[in-house]
């Protein structure tokens, strides 16, 4: 059977505690980064997949938040999923606790819309400890001014393309040189674009144009999103100016280090049936037919 074989596809923003991950491989996703609320069972390292190719999971452990901060009061947040960090002197222990539980990224929340946010000194201490431990920091930045706070503090990755405000060009240019953004455009309306979708798309268009690194991510578990590749997300990335090859790069990027090709014990790849369309208009439909297959499954496929 003809097809295109590509490195294993990544969704860089999921919440495994809120979904059934067993369908992800059939939907083309082989790797995920759980950004808060899920930890593996004792002795386990991955969520269940299908066949002989289990889903590869990197995770953040608990959300690190201010006392009373997001998402502690949210009904969807699993019990025990938030670690409140009240003072700078508590930061190192909070980071170390996540890493001891197998985390390969640290997630902080800066959502001023939903409650208190980490103070500047506490945020700086969390980032300093994570970087001492060679671990990237991902931030949920929501509310006016929170994305720039994350940038100034030295956050490595934004869990969402900024959507609360239009960022000025000079800031976007500076961010593009130092940060990675995870796309998550489709959560703003799930196919019925909102004002947040428009702001996020505008910010991401300029971030990409300035050379910023974009990762494909959906915030899976947040609303009616497909279990697998999301055509609406891919269409949105194409509309903000990413080429089909750049979208494939966002899907196959090695993030974090624990999710790189060196950790691919099953030799998992993403396989897309048929020939790649020559017309870019057919790209999204084609790529969304991908399946994640292990080395042994690939041998049977061909």
PDB file of C-alpha atoms in Angstrom:
ATOM      1  CA  UNK A   1       0.000   0.000   0.000  1.00  0.00           C
ATOM      2  CA  UNK A   2       1.385   3.416  -0.927  1.00  0.00           C
ATOM      3  CA  UNK A   3       1.791   6.092   1.669  1.00  0.00           C
ATOM      4  CA  UNK A   4       4.070   8.635   3.287  1.00  0.00           C
ATOM      5  CA  UNK A   5       6.067   7.726   6.396  1.00  0.00           C
ATOM      6  CA  UNK A   6       6.981  10.606   8.717  1.00  0.00           C
ATOM      7  CA  UNK A   7       8.451  10.965  12.218  1.00  0.00           C
ATOM      8  CA  UNK A   8       5.919  10.357  14.971  1.00  0.00           C
ATOM      9  CA  UNK A   9       3.373  13.151  15.364  1.00  0.00           C
ATOM     10  CA  UNK A  10       3.104  15.204  18.554  1.00  0.00           C
ATOM     11  CA  UNK A  11       0.250  16.984  20.287  1.00  0.00           C
ATOM     12  CA  UNK A  12       2.163  19.303  22.617  1.00  0.00           C
ATOM     13  CA  UNK A  13      -0.809  20.230  24.826  1.00  0.00           C
ATOM     14  CA  UNK A  14      -3.201  17.608  26.149  1.00  0.00           C
ATOM     15  CA  UNK A  15      -4.844  16.716  29.457  1.00  0.00           C
ATOM     16  CA  UNK A  16      -4.927  12.936  29.718  1.00  0.00           C
ATOM     17  CA  UNK A  17      -7.015  12.979  32.888  1.00  0.00           C
ATOM     18  CA  UNK A  18      -9.874  14.453  30.846  1.00  0.00           C
ATOM     19  CA  UNK A  19      -9.856  12.129  27.810  1.00  0.00           C
ATOM     20  CA  UNK A  20      -9.624   8.497  26.754  1.00  0.00           C
ATOM     21  CA  UNK A  21      -6.233   8.377  24.993  1.00  0.00           C
ATOM     22  CA  UNK A  22      -6.730   4.937  23.459  1.00  0.00           C
ATOM     23  CA  UNK A  23      -7.954   6.398  20.142  1.00  0.00           C
ATOM     24  CA  UNK A  24      -5.056   8.792  19.619  1.00  0.00           C
ATOM     25  CA  UNK A  25      -2.801   6.441  17.637  1.00  0.00           C
ATOM     26  CA  UNK A  26      -5.581   5.647  15.163  1.00  0.00           C
ATOM     27  CA  UNK A  27      -6.061   9.405  14.869  1.00  0.00           C
ATOM     28  CA  UNK A  28      -2.416   9.947  13.945  1.00  0.00           C
ATOM     29  CA  UNK A  29      -0.982  11.093  17.297  1.00  0.00           C
ATOM     30  CA  UNK A  30       1.916   9.061  18.715  1.00  0.00           C
ATOM     31  CA  UNK A  31       3.319  11.475  21.322  1.00  0.00           C
ATOM     32  CA  UNK A  32       1.716  13.897  23.732  1.00  0.00           C
ATOM     33  CA  UNK A  33       2.773  16.353  26.392  1.00  0.00           C
ATOM     34  CA  UNK A  34       0.334  16.385  29.291  1.00  0.00           C
ATOM     35  CA  UNK A  35       0.370  19.937  30.615  1.00  0.00           C
ATOM     36  CA  UNK A  36      -1.098  19.464  34.049  1.00  0.00           C
ATOM     37  CA  UNK A  37      -3.325  17.174  36.053  1.00  0.00           C
ATOM     38  CA  UNK A  38      -2.026  13.728  35.091  1.00  0.00           C
ATOM     39  CA  UNK A  39       0.772  11.566  36.427  1.00  0.00           C
ATOM     40  CA  UNK A  40       1.591   7.973  35.508  1.00  0.00           C
ATOM     41  CA  UNK A  41       0.596   5.085  37.708  1.00  0.00           C
ATOM     42  CA  UNK A  42       3.437   3.847  39.939  1.00  0.00           C
ATOM     43  CA  UNK A  43       5.908   2.057  37.713  1.00  0.00           C
ATOM     44  CA  UNK A  44       4.232   3.343  34.541  1.00  0.00           C
ATOM     45  CA  UNK A  45       5.541   5.798  31.988  1.00  0.00           C
ATOM     46  CA  UNK A  46       2.876   6.042  29.310  1.00  0.00           C
ATOM     47  CA  UNK A  47      -0.819   6.103  28.767  1.00  0.00           C
ATOM     48  CA  UNK A  48      -2.411   3.269  26.869  1.00  0.00           C
ATOM     49  CA  UNK A  49      -2.262   3.252  23.110  1.00  0.00           C
ATOM     50  CA  UNK A  50      -3.327   0.718  20.536  1.00  0.00           C
ATOM     51  CA  UNK A  51      -1.604  -2.359  19.201  1.00  0.00           C
ATOM     52  CA  UNK A  52       2.096  -2.671  20.041  1.00  0.00           C
ATOM     53  CA  UNK A  53       2.682   1.080  19.914  1.00  0.00           C
ATOM     54  CA  UNK A  54       1.732   2.669  23.246  1.00  0.00           C
ATOM     55  CA  UNK A  55       1.294   6.400  23.386  1.00  0.00           C
ATOM     56  CA  UNK A  56       4.523   8.165  24.364  1.00  0.00           C
ATOM     57  CA  UNK A  57       3.831  10.643  27.142  1.00  0.00           C
ATOM     58  CA  UNK A  58       5.859  13.484  28.584  1.00  0.00           C
ATOM     59  CA  UNK A  59       4.149  15.303  31.426  1.00  0.00           C
ATOM     60  CA  UNK A  60       4.311  18.307  33.716  1.00  0.00           C
ATOM     61  CA  UNK A  61       2.851  16.762  36.845  1.00  0.00           C
ATOM     62  CA  UNK A  62       0.855  19.277  38.866  1.00  0.00           C
ATOM     63  CA  UNK A  63      -0.001  22.820  37.856  1.00  0.00           C
ATOM     64  CA  UNK A  64       2.151  25.243  39.874  1.00  0.00           C
ATOM     65  CA  UNK A  65      -0.132  28.104  40.882  1.00  0.00           C
ATOM     66  CA  UNK A  66      -0.598  30.877  43.398  1.00  0.00           C
ATOM     67  CA  UNK A  67      -2.727  30.020  46.448  1.00  0.00           C
ATOM     68  CA  UNK A  68      -6.313  30.122  45.207  1.00  0.00           C
ATOM     69  CA  UNK A  69      -5.104  30.445  41.623  1.00  0.00           C
ATOM     70  CA  UNK A  70      -6.150  28.752  38.403  1.00  0.00           C
ATOM     71  CA  UNK A  71      -7.192  26.014  37.921  1.00  0.00           C
ATOM     72  CA  UNK A  72      -7.836  25.130  41.548  1.00  0.00           C
ATOM     73  CA  UNK A  73     -11.456  26.294  41.545  1.00  0.00           C
ATOM     74  CA  UNK A  74     -12.313  24.823  38.138  1.00  0.00           C
ATOM     75  CA  UNK A  75     -14.740  21.906  38.147  1.00  0.00           C
ATOM     76  CA  UNK A  76     -12.718  20.050  35.517  1.00  0.00           C
ATOM     77  CA  UNK A  77      -9.455  20.077  37.489  1.00  0.00           C
ATOM     78  CA  UNK A  78      -8.776  16.635  39.000  1.00  0.00           C
ATOM     79  CA  UNK A  79      -8.300  16.497  42.754  1.00  0.00           C
ATOM     80  CA  UNK A  80      -4.661  17.012  43.671  1.00  0.00           C
ATOM     81  CA  UNK A  81      -3.716  18.445  40.291  1.00  0.00           C
ATOM     82  CA  UNK A  82      -2.597  21.838  41.654  1.00  0.00           C
ATOM     83  CA  UNK A  83       0.505  22.572  43.706  1.00  0.00           C
ATOM     84  CA  UNK A  84       0.136  25.974  45.345  1.00  0.00           C
ATOM     85  CA  UNK A  85       3.388  27.913  45.709  1.00  0.00           C
ATOM     86  CA  UNK A  86       2.981  30.728  48.198  1.00  0.00           C
ATOM     87  CA  UNK A  87       6.525  32.051  48.495  1.00  0.00           C
ATOM     88  CA  UNK A  88       9.813  32.046  46.624  1.00  0.00           C
ATOM     89  CA  UNK A  89      11.389  29.799  49.235  1.00  0.00           C
ATOM     90  CA  UNK A  90       8.779  27.139  48.410  1.00  0.00           C
ATOM     91  CA  UNK A  91       9.587  27.102  44.695  1.00  0.00           C
ATOM     92  CA  UNK A  92      12.488  24.659  44.628  1.00  0.00           C
ATOM     93  CA  UNK A  93      10.586  22.007  46.575  1.00  0.00           C
ATOM     94  CA  UNK A  94       7.563  22.385  44.280  1.00  0.00           C
ATOM     95  CA  UNK A  95       9.687  21.941  41.159  1.00  0.00           C
ATOM     96  CA  UNK A  96      11.638  19.045  42.642  1.00  0.00           C
ATOM     97  CA  UNK A  97       8.396  17.279  43.577  1.00  0.00           C
ATOM     98  CA  UNK A  98       7.247  17.309  39.948  1.00  0.00           C
ATOM     99  CA  UNK A  99      10.587  16.070  38.656  1.00  0.00           C
ATOM    100  CA  UNK A 100      10.660  13.296  41.247  1.00  0.00           C
ATOM    101  CA  UNK A 101       7.307  12.185  39.834  1.00  0.00           C
ATOM    102  CA  UNK A 102       8.752  11.908  36.332  1.00  0.00           C
ATOM    103  CA  UNK A 103       7.879  15.334  34.927  1.00  0.00           C
ATOM    104  CA  UNK A 104       9.966  16.539  32.000  1.00  0.00           C
ATOM    105  CA  UNK A 105       8.431  20.027  31.861  1.00  0.00           C
ATOM    106  CA  UNK A 106       7.191  22.378  34.585  1.00  0.00           C
ATOM    107  CA  UNK A 107       3.801  24.076  34.130  1.00  0.00           C
ATOM    108  CA  UNK A 108       2.977  27.396  35.793  1.00  0.00           C
ATOM    109  CA  UNK A 109      -0.366  29.181  35.595  1.00  0.00           C
ATOM    110  CA  UNK A 110      -0.689  32.939  35.131  1.00  0.00           C
ATOM    111  CA  UNK A 111      -4.426  33.373  34.665  1.00  0.00           C
ATOM    112  CA  UNK A 112      -5.448  36.719  36.123  1.00  0.00           C
ATOM    113  CA  UNK A 113      -8.980  36.293  34.738  1.00  0.00           C
ATOM    114  CA  UNK A 114      -9.666  33.304  36.993  1.00  0.00           C
ATOM    115  CA  UNK A 115      -7.895  34.262  40.209  1.00  0.00           C
ATOM    116  CA  UNK A 116      -4.594  35.201  41.855  1.00  0.00           C
ATOM    117  CA  UNK A 117      -1.363  34.673  39.928  1.00  0.00           C
ATOM    118  CA  UNK A 118       2.155  33.850  41.017  1.00  0.00           C
ATOM    119  CA  UNK A 119       4.115  36.842  42.255  1.00  0.00           C
ATOM    120  CA  UNK A 120       7.141  37.978  40.298  1.00  0.00           C
ATOM    121  CA  UNK A 121       9.612  36.668  42.878  1.00  0.00           C
ATOM    122  CA  UNK A 122       7.851  33.301  43.135  1.00  0.00           C
ATOM    123  CA  UNK A 123       7.687  32.918  39.355  1.00  0.00           C
ATOM    124  CA  UNK A 124      11.376  33.794  39.058  1.00  0.00           C
ATOM    125  CA  UNK A 125      12.288  31.232  41.712  1.00  0.00           C
ATOM    126  CA  UNK A 126      10.292  28.474  39.991  1.00  0.00           C
ATOM    127  CA  UNK A 127      11.948  29.204  36.655  1.00  0.00           C
ATOM    128  CA  UNK A 128      15.409  29.399  38.213  1.00  0.00           C
ATOM    129  CA  UNK A 129      15.010  26.003  39.880  1.00  0.00           C
ATOM    130  CA  UNK A 130      13.596  24.377  36.749  1.00  0.00           C
ATOM    131  CA  UNK A 131      16.463  25.709  34.665  1.00  0.00           C
ATOM    132  CA  UNK A 132      18.963  24.514  37.278  1.00  0.00           C
ATOM    133  CA  UNK A 133      17.440  21.083  36.683  1.00  0.00           C
ATOM    134  CA  UNK A 134      17.636  21.532  32.865  1.00  0.00           C
ATOM    135  CA  UNK A 135      13.849  21.502  32.569  1.00  0.00           C
ATOM    136  CA  UNK A 136      11.762  23.838  30.383  1.00  0.00           C
ATOM    137  CA  UNK A 137       8.975  25.914  31.903  1.00  0.00           C
ATOM    138  CA  UNK A 138       5.589  26.155  30.185  1.00  0.00           C
ATOM    139  CA  UNK A 139       3.120  28.876  31.174  1.00  0.00           C
ATOM    140  CA  UNK A 140      -0.620  29.247  30.802  1.00  0.00           C
ATOM    141  CA  UNK A 141      -0.762  33.025  30.332  1.00  0.00           C
ATOM    142  CA  UNK A 142      -4.265  34.494  30.294  1.00  0.00           C
ATOM    143  CA  UNK A 143      -5.344  38.035  31.047  1.00  0.00           C
ATOM    144  CA  UNK A 144      -3.918  41.349  29.922  1.00  0.00           C
ATOM    145  CA  UNK A 145      -0.206  41.580  30.678  1.00  0.00           C
ATOM    146  CA  UNK A 146       0.353  37.942  31.609  1.00  0.00           C
ATOM    147  CA  UNK A 147       2.109  36.880  28.385  1.00  0.00           C
ATOM    148  CA  UNK A 148       4.660  39.670  28.739  1.00  0.00           C
ATOM    149  CA  UNK A 149       5.155  38.739  32.415  1.00  0.00           C
ATOM    150  CA  UNK A 150       5.948  35.188  31.338  1.00  0.00           C
ATOM    151  CA  UNK A 151       8.380  36.429  28.705  1.00  0.00           C
ATOM    152  CA  UNK A 152      10.218  38.815  31.027  1.00  0.00           C
ATOM    153  CA  UNK A 153      10.492  36.124  33.704  1.00  0.00           C
ATOM    154  CA  UNK A 154      12.166  33.698  31.292  1.00  0.00           C
ATOM    155  CA  UNK A 155       9.382  31.201  30.590  1.00  0.00           C
ATOM    156  CA  UNK A 156      10.418  28.933  27.719  1.00  0.00           C
ATOM    157  CA  UNK A 157       7.057  27.959  26.226  1.00  0.00           C
ATOM    158  CA  UNK A 158       3.564  29.433  26.172  1.00  0.00           C
ATOM    159  CA  UNK A 159       0.943  26.706  26.490  1.00  0.00           C
ATOM    160  CA  UNK A 160      -1.422  28.776  24.338  1.00  0.00           C
ATOM    161  CA  UNK A 161      -0.880  31.346  21.653  1.00  0.00           C
ATOM    162  CA  UNK A 162      -1.646  34.614  23.512  1.00  0.00           C
ATOM    163  CA  UNK A 163      -5.306  35.470  23.032  1.00  0.00           C
ATOM    164  CA  UNK A 164      -6.255  37.993  25.721  1.00  0.00           C
ATOM    165  CA  UNK A 165      -4.813  40.979  23.854  1.00  0.00           C
ATOM    166  CA  UNK A 166      -3.043  41.954  20.663  1.00  0.00           C
ATOM    167  CA  UNK A 167       0.656  41.999  21.468  1.00  0.00           C
ATOM    168  CA  UNK A 168       2.686  44.867  20.020  1.00  0.00           C
ATOM    169  CA  UNK A 169       5.006  43.993  17.150  1.00  0.00           C
ATOM    170  CA  UNK A 170       8.189  44.725  19.098  1.00  0.00           C
ATOM    171  CA  UNK A 171       7.166  42.297  21.838  1.00  0.00           C
ATOM    172  CA  UNK A 172       6.203  39.585  19.353  1.00  0.00           C
ATOM    173  CA  UNK A 173       9.559  40.006  17.604  1.00  0.00           C
ATOM    174  CA  UNK A 174      11.425  39.664  20.905  1.00  0.00           C
ATOM    175  CA  UNK A 175       9.362  36.641  21.929  1.00  0.00           C
ATOM    176  CA  UNK A 176      10.053  34.961  18.585  1.00  0.00           C
ATOM    177  CA  UNK A 177      13.755  35.004  19.368  1.00  0.00           C
ATOM    178  CA  UNK A 178      13.428  33.372  22.784  1.00  0.00           C
ATOM    179  CA  UNK A 179      10.175  31.444  23.183  1.00  0.00           C
ATOM    180  CA  UNK A 180       8.161  28.593  21.728  1.00  0.00           C
ATOM    181  CA  UNK A 181       4.385  28.900  21.398  1.00  0.00           C
ATOM    182  CA  UNK A 182       1.937  25.988  21.339  1.00  0.00           C
ATOM    183  CA  UNK A 183      -0.818  26.785  18.859  1.00  0.00           C
ATOM    184  CA  UNK A 184      -4.191  25.760  20.474  1.00  0.00           C
ATOM    185  CA  UNK A 185      -6.169  28.035  18.141  1.00  0.00           C
ATOM    186  CA  UNK A 186      -9.251  25.842  17.747  1.00  0.00           C
ATOM    187  CA  UNK A 187     -10.254  26.005  21.425  1.00  0.00           C
ATOM    188  CA  UNK A 188     -11.536  29.502  20.666  1.00  0.00           C
ATOM    189  CA  UNK A 189     -14.889  28.504  19.252  1.00  0.00           C
ATOM    190  CA  UNK A 190     -14.260  24.905  18.105  1.00  0.00           C
ATOM    191  CA  UNK A 191     -14.979  25.769  14.499  1.00  0.00           C
ATOM    192  CA  UNK A 192     -17.004  28.921  15.186  1.00  0.00           C
ATOM    193  CA  UNK A 193     -14.192  31.476  15.612  1.00  0.00           C
ATOM    194  CA  UNK A 194     -14.443  33.978  18.449  1.00  0.00           C
ATOM    195  CA  UNK A 195     -12.699  37.282  19.139  1.00  0.00           C
ATOM    196  CA  UNK A 196     -10.081  35.317  21.090  1.00  0.00           C
ATOM    197  CA  UNK A 197      -9.488  33.203  17.980  1.00  0.00           C
ATOM    198  CA  UNK A 198      -8.949  36.337  15.899  1.00  0.00           C
ATOM    199  CA  UNK A 199      -6.497  37.829  18.415  1.00  0.00           C
ATOM    200  CA  UNK A 200      -4.598  34.562  18.781  1.00  0.00           C
ATOM    201  CA  UNK A 201      -4.405  34.078  15.015  1.00  0.00           C
ATOM    202  CA  UNK A 202      -3.080  37.605  14.536  1.00  0.00           C
ATOM    203  CA  UNK A 203      -0.462  37.152  17.259  1.00  0.00           C
ATOM    204  CA  UNK A 204       0.613  33.768  15.886  1.00  0.00           C
ATOM    205  CA  UNK A 205       0.810  35.058  12.317  1.00  0.00           C
ATOM    206  CA  UNK A 206       3.287  37.742  13.387  1.00  0.00           C
ATOM    207  CA  UNK A 207       5.193  35.416  15.742  1.00  0.00           C
ATOM    208  CA  UNK A 208       5.656  32.940  12.902  1.00  0.00           C
ATOM    209  CA  UNK A 209       6.630  35.690  10.454  1.00  0.00           C
ATOM    210  CA  UNK A 210       9.355  36.786  12.895  1.00  0.00           C
ATOM    211  CA  UNK A 211      10.755  33.252  12.964  1.00  0.00           C
ATOM    212  CA  UNK A 212       9.190  32.020  16.206  1.00  0.00           C
ATOM    213  CA  UNK A 213       9.014  28.288  16.875  1.00  0.00           C
ATOM    214  CA  UNK A 214       5.458  26.935  16.778  1.00  0.00           C
ATOM    215  CA  UNK A 215       4.386  23.544  18.107  1.00  0.00           C
ATOM    216  CA  UNK A 216       1.153  21.839  17.121  1.00  0.00           C
ATOM    217  CA  UNK A 217      -1.026  21.505  20.205  1.00  0.00           C
ATOM    218  CA  UNK A 218      -4.761  21.390  20.816  1.00  0.00           C
ATOM    219  CA  UNK A 219      -5.431  21.517  24.588  1.00  0.00           C
ATOM    220  CA  UNK A 220      -7.140  18.165  24.155  1.00  0.00           C
ATOM    221  CA  UNK A 221      -9.666  17.690  26.930  1.00  0.00           C
ATOM    222  CA  UNK A 222     -10.866  21.288  26.629  1.00  0.00           C
ATOM    223  CA  UNK A 223     -14.214  21.071  24.856  1.00  0.00           C
ATOM    224  CA  UNK A 224     -15.307  19.181  21.724  1.00  0.00           C
ATOM    225  CA  UNK A 225     -11.942  18.437  20.130  1.00  0.00           C
ATOM    226  CA  UNK A 226     -11.268  15.319  18.034  1.00  0.00           C
ATOM    227  CA  UNK A 227      -9.238  12.484  19.556  1.00  0.00           C
ATOM    228  CA  UNK A 228      -6.380  12.654  17.102  1.00  0.00           C
ATOM    229  CA  UNK A 229      -5.284  15.155  14.512  1.00  0.00           C
ATOM    230  CA  UNK A 230      -7.524  18.214  14.423  1.00  0.00           C
ATOM    231  CA  UNK A 231      -8.190  19.446  10.909  1.00  0.00           C
ATOM    232  CA  UNK A 232      -9.515  22.784  12.172  1.00  0.00           C
ATOM    233  CA  UNK A 233      -6.232  23.392  14.025  1.00  0.00           C
ATOM    234  CA  UNK A 234      -4.202  22.515  10.936  1.00  0.00           C
ATOM    235  CA  UNK A 235      -6.365  24.712   8.707  1.00  0.00           C
ATOM    236  CA  UNK A 236      -5.874  27.587  11.163  1.00  0.00           C
ATOM    237  CA  UNK A 237      -2.092  27.136  11.055  1.00  0.00           C
ATOM    238  CA  UNK A 238      -2.149  27.258   7.275  1.00  0.00           C
ATOM    239  CA  UNK A 239      -4.268  30.408   7.349  1.00  0.00           C
ATOM    240  CA  UNK A 240      -1.807  32.276   9.578  1.00  0.00           C
ATOM    241  CA  UNK A 241       0.910  31.708   6.995  1.00  0.00           C
ATOM    242  CA  UNK A 242       2.567  28.410   7.841  1.00  0.00           C
ATOM    243  CA  UNK A 243       3.421  26.279   4.829  1.00  0.00           C
ATOM    244  CA  UNK A 244       2.458  22.587   4.733  1.00  0.00           C
ATOM    245  CA  UNK A 245       6.091  21.675   5.424  1.00  0.00           C
ATOM    246  CA  UNK A 246       6.150  24.028   8.417  1.00  0.00           C
ATOM    247  CA  UNK A 247       2.984  22.407   9.771  1.00  0.00           C
ATOM    248  CA  UNK A 248       4.678  19.022   9.470  1.00  0.00           C
ATOM    249  CA  UNK A 249       7.620  20.493  11.361  1.00  0.00           C
ATOM    250  CA  UNK A 250       5.278  21.648  14.134  1.00  0.00           C
ATOM    251  CA  UNK A 251       3.874  18.101  14.314  1.00  0.00           C
ATOM    252  CA  UNK A 252       7.237  16.313  14.378  1.00  0.00           C
ATOM    253  CA  UNK A 253       9.297  18.608  16.593  1.00  0.00           C
ATOM    254  CA  UNK A 254      11.299  17.020  19.423  1.00  0.00           C
ATOM    255  CA  UNK A 255       9.710  18.497  22.536  1.00  0.00           C
ATOM    256  CA  UNK A 256      10.601  18.050  25.305  1.00  0.00           C
ATOM    257  CA  UNK A 257      13.873  16.101  25.263  1.00  0.00           C
ATOM    258  CA  UNK A 258      12.091  13.085  26.776  1.00  0.00           C
ATOM    259  CA  UNK A 259       9.831  12.971  23.718  1.00  0.00           C
ATOM    260  CA  UNK A 260      12.606  13.040  21.133  1.00  0.00           C
ATOM    261  CA  UNK A 261      13.326  10.349  18.571  1.00  0.00           C
ATOM    262  CA  UNK A 262      15.931   8.847  20.915  1.00  0.00           C
ATOM    263  CA  UNK A 263      13.105   7.820  23.267  1.00  0.00           C
ATOM    264  CA  UNK A 264      11.168   6.019  20.528  1.00  0.00           C
ATOM    265  CA  UNK A 265      11.624   2.463  21.770  1.00  0.00           C
ATOM    266  CA  UNK A 266       8.888   1.078  19.505  1.00  0.00           C
ATOM    267  CA  UNK A 267      10.173   2.729  16.343  1.00  0.00           C
ATOM    268  CA  UNK A 268       6.822   4.474  16.020  1.00  0.00           C
ATOM    269  CA  UNK A 269       6.150   6.540  12.915  1.00  0.00           C
ATOM    270  CA  UNK A 270       3.184   8.394  11.480  1.00  0.00           C
ATOM    271  CA  UNK A 271       1.912   6.951   8.210  1.00  0.00           C
ATOM    272  CA  UNK A 272      -0.354   8.836   5.820  1.00  0.00           C
ATOM    273  CA  UNK A 273      -2.036   6.718   3.126  1.00  0.00           C
ATOM    274  CA  UNK A 274      -1.723   7.747  -0.489  1.00  0.00           C
ATOM    275  CA  UNK A 275       0.435  10.335  -2.171  1.00  0.00           C
ATOM    276  CA  UNK A 276       0.836  13.827  -0.784  1.00  0.00           C
ATOM    277  CA  UNK A 277      -1.407  16.247  -2.709  1.00  0.00           C
ATOM    278  CA  UNK A 278       0.392  18.620  -5.020  1.00  0.00           C
ATOM    279  CA  UNK A 279      -2.276  21.241  -4.300  1.00  0.00           C
ATOM    280  CA  UNK A 280      -1.773  22.753  -0.805  1.00  0.00           C
ATOM    281  CA  UNK A 281      -5.560  23.038  -0.502  1.00  0.00           C
ATOM    282  CA  UNK A 282      -5.728  19.273  -0.040  1.00  0.00           C
ATOM    283  CA  UNK A 283      -2.977  19.086   2.571  1.00  0.00           C
ATOM    284  CA  UNK A 284      -5.060  19.271   5.764  1.00  0.00           C
ATOM    285  CA  UNK A 285      -7.507  16.579   4.666  1.00  0.00           C
ATOM    286  CA  UNK A 286      -4.618  14.326   3.621  1.00  0.00           C
ATOM    287  CA  UNK A 287      -2.505  14.735   6.762  1.00  0.00           C
ATOM    288  CA  UNK A 288      -5.496  14.043   9.010  1.00  0.00           C
ATOM    289  CA  UNK A 289      -5.735  10.509   7.618  1.00  0.00           C
ATOM    290  CA  UNK A 290      -2.452   9.655   9.384  1.00  0.00           C
ATOM    291  CA  UNK A 291      -2.095   6.721  11.760  1.00  0.00           C
ATOM    292  CA  UNK A 292       0.643   6.089  14.309  1.00  0.00           C
ATOM    293  CA  UNK A 293       2.257   2.689  13.728  1.00  0.00           C
ATOM    294  CA  UNK A 294       5.015   0.826  15.526  1.00  0.00           C
ATOM    295  CA  UNK A 295       7.863  -0.749  13.587  1.00  0.00           C
ATOM    296  CA  UNK A 296       6.137  -4.142  13.593  1.00  0.00           C
ATOM    297  CA  UNK A 297       2.794  -2.625  12.555  1.00  0.00           C
ATOM    298  CA  UNK A 298       4.520  -0.746   9.738  1.00  0.00           C
ATOM    299  CA  UNK A 299       5.989  -3.987   8.405  1.00  0.00           C
ATOM    300  CA  UNK A 300       2.489  -5.445   8.248  1.00  0.00           C
ATOM    301  CA  UNK A 301       1.142  -2.247   6.666  1.00  0.00           C
ATOM    302  CA  UNK A 302       3.572  -2.315   3.760  1.00  0.00           C
TER     303      UNK A 302
END
